[in-house]
Coordinates of C-alpha atoms (C1' of nucleotides) in Angstrom, one line a residue:
Chain A
M1 CA 0.0 0.0 0.0
G2 CA 0.9 3.6 -0.3
D3 CA 1.9 5.6 -3.3
E4 CA 5.4 6.4 -4.4
F5 CA 5.0 9.8 -2.8
C6 CA 6.2 8.9 0.6
S7 CA 8.7 6.2 1.4
C8 CA 7.4 5.6 4.9
D9 CA 5.3 2.6 5.9
I10 CA 3.5 4.0 9.0
V11 CA 0.8 5.9 7.0
H12 CA -2.3 6.0 9.0
E13 CA -4.7 4.9 6.2
N14 CA -7.9 5.2 8.2
V15 CA -7.3 8.7 9.3
I16 CA -6.3 9.7 5.8
E17 CA -9.5 8.3 4.4
M18 CA -11.6 10.2 7.0
V19 CA -9.8 13.4 6.3
K20 CA -10.1 13.0 2.5
K21 CA -13.9 12.6 2.8
K22 CA -14.2 15.6 5.0
M23 CA -12.0 18.0 3.1
P24 CA -13.6 20.6 0.8
Q25 CA -13.4 20.1 -3.0
E26 CA -10.0 20.6 -4.5
E27 CA -11.3 23.5 -6.7
K28 CA -12.7 25.4 -3.6
L29 CA -9.3 25.1 -1.9
Y30 CA -7.6 26.3 -5.1
D31 CA -9.8 29.4 -5.2
L32 CA -9.3 30.0 -1.6
A33 CA -5.5 30.0 -2.1
E34 CA -6.0 32.4 -5.1
L35 CA -8.0 34.8 -2.8
F36 CA -5.4 34.8 -0.1
K37 CA -2.6 35.3 -2.7
V38 CA -4.3 38.6 -3.4
F39 CA -4.1 39.6 0.2
G40 CA -0.5 38.4 0.3
D41 CA 1.3 41.5 -1.0
T42 CA 2.2 44.6 1.0
T43 CA 1.1 47.0 -1.6
R44 CA -2.3 45.4 -2.0
V45 CA -2.8 45.2 1.7
K46 CA -2.0 48.9 2.0
I47 CA -4.5 49.8 -0.8
I48 CA -7.2 47.7 0.9
S49 CA -6.3 49.2 4.3
A50 CA -6.6 52.8 2.7
L51 CA -9.9 52.0 1.1
F52 CA -11.3 51.0 4.5
E53 CA -11.1 54.7 5.4
A54 CA -12.3 56.4 2.2
E55 CA -13.1 56.0 -1.5
L56 CA -10.0 57.0 -3.4
C57 CA -8.9 57.8 -6.9
V58 CA -5.9 56.0 -8.5
C59 CA -3.7 59.1 -8.0
D60 CA -4.7 59.5 -4.3
I61 CA -3.5 56.0 -3.7
A62 CA -0.3 56.5 -5.6
E63 CA 0.4 59.7 -3.7
L64 CA -0.5 58.0 -0.4
L65 CA 1.8 55.0 -0.9
H66 CA 4.6 56.9 -2.7
M67 CA 4.3 54.7 -5.7
T68 CA 3.9 55.3 -9.4
Q69 CA 0.4 55.5 -10.9
S70 CA 1.2 52.5 -13.1
A71 CA 2.2 50.2 -10.2
I72 CA -1.0 51.1 -8.4
S73 CA -3.1 50.6 -11.5
H74 CA -1.7 47.2 -12.0
Q75 CA -2.5 46.2 -8.5
L76 CA -6.0 47.6 -8.7
R77 CA -6.6 45.3 -11.6
V78 CA -5.6 42.4 -9.5
L79 CA -8.0 43.5 -6.7
R80 CA -10.8 44.1 -9.2
Q81 CA -10.4 40.6 -10.7
A82 CA -10.6 39.2 -7.2
R83 CA -13.8 41.1 -6.7
L84 CA -12.3 43.0 -3.7
V85 CA -12.8 46.5 -5.0
K86 CA -15.2 48.2 -7.2
H87 CA -14.8 51.4 -9.2
R88 CA -16.9 54.4 -10.2
K89 CA -16.0 56.8 -13.0
E90 CA -16.5 60.5 -12.6
G91 CA -15.1 62.1 -15.7
K92 CA -11.6 61.1 -16.1
V93 CA -11.2 60.2 -12.5
V94 CA -11.8 56.6 -11.4
F95 CA -12.7 56.1 -7.7
Y96 CA -12.1 52.8 -6.1
S97 CA -13.8 51.4 -2.9
L98 CA -14.2 48.1 -1.2
D99 CA -16.6 45.6 -2.7
D100 CA -17.3 43.1 0.1
E101 CA -18.3 43.0 3.7
H102 CA -16.1 40.0 4.2
I103 CA -12.9 41.7 3.5
K104 CA -12.9 43.6 6.8
N105 CA -13.5 40.3 8.6
I106 CA -10.7 38.4 6.8
F107 CA -8.4 41.4 7.5
N108 CA -9.3 41.7 11.2
Q109 CA -8.9 37.9 11.8
G110 CA -5.5 38.2 10.3
L111 CA -4.6 41.1 12.5
K112 CA -5.7 39.2 15.5
H113 CA -3.3 36.5 14.6
I114 CA -0.5 39.0 14.0
L115 CA -1.1 40.8 17.3
E116 CA -1.3 37.6 19.4
P117 CA 1.5 37.3 21.8
R118 CA 4.0 34.8 20.9
G119 CA 4.2 31.6 22.9
F120 CA 7.4 30.5 24.6
E121 CA 8.2 27.7 22.1
Y122 CA 8.3 30.2 19.3
A123 CA 10.7 32.5 20.9
L124 CA 13.2 29.7 20.3
Q125 CA 12.7 29.3 16.7
Chain B
M1 CA 2.3 70.0 -4.4
G2 CA 2.4 66.3 -4.9
D3 CA 5.3 64.0 -5.2
E4 CA 6.9 62.7 -8.4
F5 CA 4.9 59.5 -8.0
C6 CA 1.8 60.6 -9.7
S7 CA 1.6 63.1 -12.6
C8 CA -1.9 64.1 -11.8
D9 CA -3.0 67.4 -10.2
I10 CA -6.3 66.5 -8.8
V11 CA -5.0 64.7 -5.7
H12 CA -7.4 65.0 -2.9
E13 CA -4.8 66.1 -0.2
N14 CA -7.3 66.4 2.7
V15 CA -8.7 62.9 2.1
I16 CA -5.2 61.5 1.8
E17 CA -4.1 63.1 5.1
M18 CA -7.1 61.7 6.9
V19 CA -6.5 58.2 5.6
K20 CA -2.8 58.4 6.4
K21 CA -3.6 59.2 10.0
K22 CA -6.2 56.4 10.3
M23 CA -4.2 53.6 8.6
P24 CA -2.3 51.0 10.7
Q25 CA 1.4 51.2 11.1
E26 CA 3.3 50.2 8.0
E27 CA 5.0 47.3 9.9
K28 CA 1.6 45.8 10.9
L29 CA 0.4 45.8 7.3
Y30 CA 3.7 44.2 6.2
D31 CA 3.2 41.4 8.8
L32 CA -0.4 41.0 7.7
A33 CA 0.7 40.5 4.0
E34 CA 3.2 38.0 5.2
L35 CA 0.5 36.1 7.0
F36 CA -1.8 36.0 4.0
K37 CA 1.1 35.0 1.7
V38 CA 1.3 31.8 3.8
F39 CA -2.4 31.2 3.0
G40 CA -1.8 32.0 -0.6
D41 CA -0.6 28.7 -1.8
T42 CA -2.7 25.6 -2.8
T43 CA -0.5 23.1 -1.1
R44 CA -0.5 25.0 2.2
V45 CA -4.2 25.6 2.0
K46 CA -4.7 21.9 1.5
I47 CA -2.5 21.1 4.5
I48 CA -4.3 23.5 6.7
S49 CA -7.6 22.1 5.5
A50 CA -6.5 18.6 6.3
L51 CA -5.3 19.6 9.8
F52 CA -8.8 21.0 10.5
E53 CA -10.0 17.4 10.5
A54 CA -7.2 15.5 12.3
E55 CA -3.7 15.6 13.6
L56 CA -1.5 14.2 10.9
C57 CA 2.1 13.0 10.5
V58 CA 4.2 14.3 7.6
C59 CA 3.8 11.0 5.7
D60 CA 0.1 11.1 6.1
I61 CA -0.1 14.6 4.5
A62 CA 2.3 13.5 1.7
E63 CA 0.1 10.5 1.0
L64 CA -3.1 12.5 1.2
L65 CA -2.0 15.2 -1.2
H66 CA 0.0 12.9 -3.5
M67 CA 3.1 14.9 -3.0
T68 CA 6.6 14.0 -1.9
Q69 CA 7.7 14.0 1.7
S70 CA 10.2 16.7 1.0
A71 CA 7.8 19.1 -0.5
I72 CA 5.4 18.7 2.3
S73 CA 8.2 19.1 4.9
H74 CA 9.3 22.3 3.3
Q75 CA 5.7 23.7 3.4
L76 CA 5.3 22.6 7.0
R77 CA 8.3 24.7 7.8
V78 CA 6.7 27.7 6.3
L79 CA 3.5 27.0 8.3
R80 CA 5.5 26.5 11.5
Q81 CA 7.3 29.8 11.1
A82 CA 4.0 31.6 10.6
R83 CA 2.9 30.0 13.9
L84 CA 0.0 28.3 12.1
V85 CA 0.8 24.8 13.0
K86 CA 2.5 23.1 16.0
H87 CA 4.2 19.7 16.1
R88 CA 4.5 16.9 18.6
K89 CA 7.1 14.2 18.4
E90 CA 6.4 10.5 19.0
G91 CA 9.6 8.6 18.4
K92 CA 10.5 9.2 14.8
V93 CA 7.1 10.4 13.8
V94 CA 6.2 14.1 14.0
F95 CA 2.5 14.9 14.3
Y96 CA 1.3 18.2 13.1
S97 CA -1.8 20.2 14.1
L98 CA -3.2 23.6 14.0
D99 CA -1.9 26.2 16.4
D100 CA -4.5 28.9 16.4
E101 CA -8.2 29.5 16.8
H102 CA -8.1 32.4 14.3
I103 CA -7.1 30.2 11.5
K104 CA -10.5 28.7 11.1
N105 CA -12.1 32.1 11.2
I106 CA -9.7 33.5 8.5
F107 CA -10.4 30.4 6.4
N108 CA -14.1 30.6 6.7
Q109 CA -14.3 34.3 5.9
G110 CA -12.3 33.5 2.8
L111 CA -14.7 30.8 1.9
K112 CA -17.6 33.1 2.3
H113 CA -16.1 35.5 -0.3
I114 CA -15.4 32.6 -2.7
L115 CA -19.0 31.2 -2.5
E116 CA -20.6 34.5 -2.8
P117 CA -22.6 34.7 -6.0
R118 CA -21.0 36.9 -8.5
G119 CA -22.7 40.2 -9.3
F120 CA -23.8 41.2 -12.8
E121 CA -21.0 43.5 -13.4
Y122 CA -18.4 40.8 -12.8
A123 CA -19.8 38.4 -15.3
L124 CA -18.7 40.8 -17.9
Q125 CA -15.1 41.1 -16.8
Chain C
dT1 C1' -10.6 68.7 -34.0
dT2 C1' -6.7 69.1 -31.0
dA3 C1' -4.4 69.2 -26.5
dA4 C1' -4.2 67.9 -21.9
dC5 C1' -4.9 64.7 -18.5
dA6 C1' -6.4 60.4 -15.6
dT7 C1' -6.1 55.8 -16.0
dA8 C1' -5.1 51.2 -18.2
dT9 C1' -2.1 48.0 -20.2
dG10 C1' 1.8 45.2 -22.6
dA11 C1' 6.6 43.9 -22.6
dG12 C1' 10.7 43.3 -20.1
dC13 C1' 13.4 42.4 -16.1
dA14 C1' 14.8 41.4 -11.4
dA15 C1' 13.3 39.1 -7.4
dT16 C1' 10.7 35.6 -5.1
dT17 C1' 8.7 31.1 -4.7
dG18 C1' 7.6 25.9 -4.9
dT19 C1' 9.3 21.8 -6.3
dT20 C1' 12.9 18.1 -6.9
dC21 C1' 17.0 15.8 -5.8
dA22 C1' 20.5 14.6 -2.8
dT23 C1' 21.8 14.3 1.7
dA24 C1' 21.7 15.3 6.8
dT25 C1' 19.7 14.6 11.3
dG26 C1' 18.1 12.0 14.9
dA27 C1' 15.4 8.2 17.1
dA28 C1' 14.4 3.1 17.5
dC29 C1' 15.9 -1.4 17.2
dA30 C1' 18.8 -5.4 16.0
Chain D
dT1 C1' 27.6 -0.2 17.3
dG2 C1' 25.4 -0.1 12.9
dT3 C1' 21.1 -0.1 10.3
dT4 C1' 16.7 1.4 9.2
dC5 C1' 13.3 4.7 9.0
dA6 C1' 10.7 9.4 9.5
dT7 C1' 11.7 13.9 8.9
dA8 C1' 14.4 18.1 7.8
dT9 C1' 17.3 20.9 5.0
dG10 C1' 20.4 23.0 1.3
dA11 C1' 21.2 23.8 -3.6
dA12 C1' 19.4 24.3 -8.1
dC13 C1' 16.0 25.3 -11.4
dA14 C1' 11.6 26.5 -13.4
dA15 C1' 7.7 29.3 -12.8
dT16 C1' 5.4 33.2 -11.1
dT17 C1' 5.2 37.9 -9.5
dG18 C1' 5.6 43.1 -8.9
dC19 C1' 7.6 46.9 -10.7
dT20 C1' 9.3 50.2 -14.5
dC21 C1' 9.0 52.2 -18.9
dA22 C1' 6.6 53.3 -22.9
dT23 C1' 2.4 53.7 -24.8
dA24 C1' -2.7 53.1 -25.5
dT25 C1' -7.4 54.4 -24.1
dG26 C1' -11.0 57.4 -23.2
dT27 C1' -12.7 61.8 -21.2
dT28 C1' -12.7 66.9 -20.8
dA29 C1' -12.0 71.5 -22.3
dA30 C1' -10.1 74.9 -25.6

DNA sequence: TTAACATATGAGCAATTGTTCATATGAACA
DNA sequence: TGTTCATATGAACAATTGCTCATATGTTAA
């Protein structure tokens, strides 16, 4: 028994079967990773964080983050495609804002983890 | 006024100042991005998802995900360093489990976003 | 229409990342 | 002690990513 993927013999087959049955579909987990990937960049996190406070145009964000308009525009595209921001045009100016109530929750849960005091065992790592 | 970062003149200075004051420290946002980066990989998401169901040894995970022991071990290292999993040794075997109550919340909030029906405007993108 | 401007986008490049392969570590047992 | 086995780790390589630069798009005003 056991695939070629692990050389070991002590695989706990019954536990594996149980876990396999309970796990979400592969596709959902893939999408989930794709979503978190979007949150996994400092620039994008900053943009999201800024949009919590106010609707902003591309130039505002560029100015705020001290980055080029192009760089911001590229990242806004990623955020748009992930359905995290929406935009509203007013003449030449495009205003961006957050598009989802879940975003703040995801964000805050993440912050809770970050701010949690580190246990003893981790001080050693 | 305005830095060299954005060529535009219509920057909303007052809004920018307000947002700048309200935003979390740069360092916290960096750490947050680092955390989400860990969630932003299919293999790691699968590992976390599996550990929701049961404590597993490295070989179990490798078998479950049809991946090599080495690949899994490398990823467990990343998860350990992000304080997302903890390990327990029993002889030669190392059992991994989740290390944080927040993880499930982050995960579930992400799933809510994924599962949300897409709005009309996004069908066009 | 033409000029000016706000934003979007494609190509290119450097930096980062995830896997594989080979090997090291460290525990159990003969 | 030496062997076996479960896991960890370093180097190398391919794939991905985020930025820059140049330019395209689309809107406003002269």
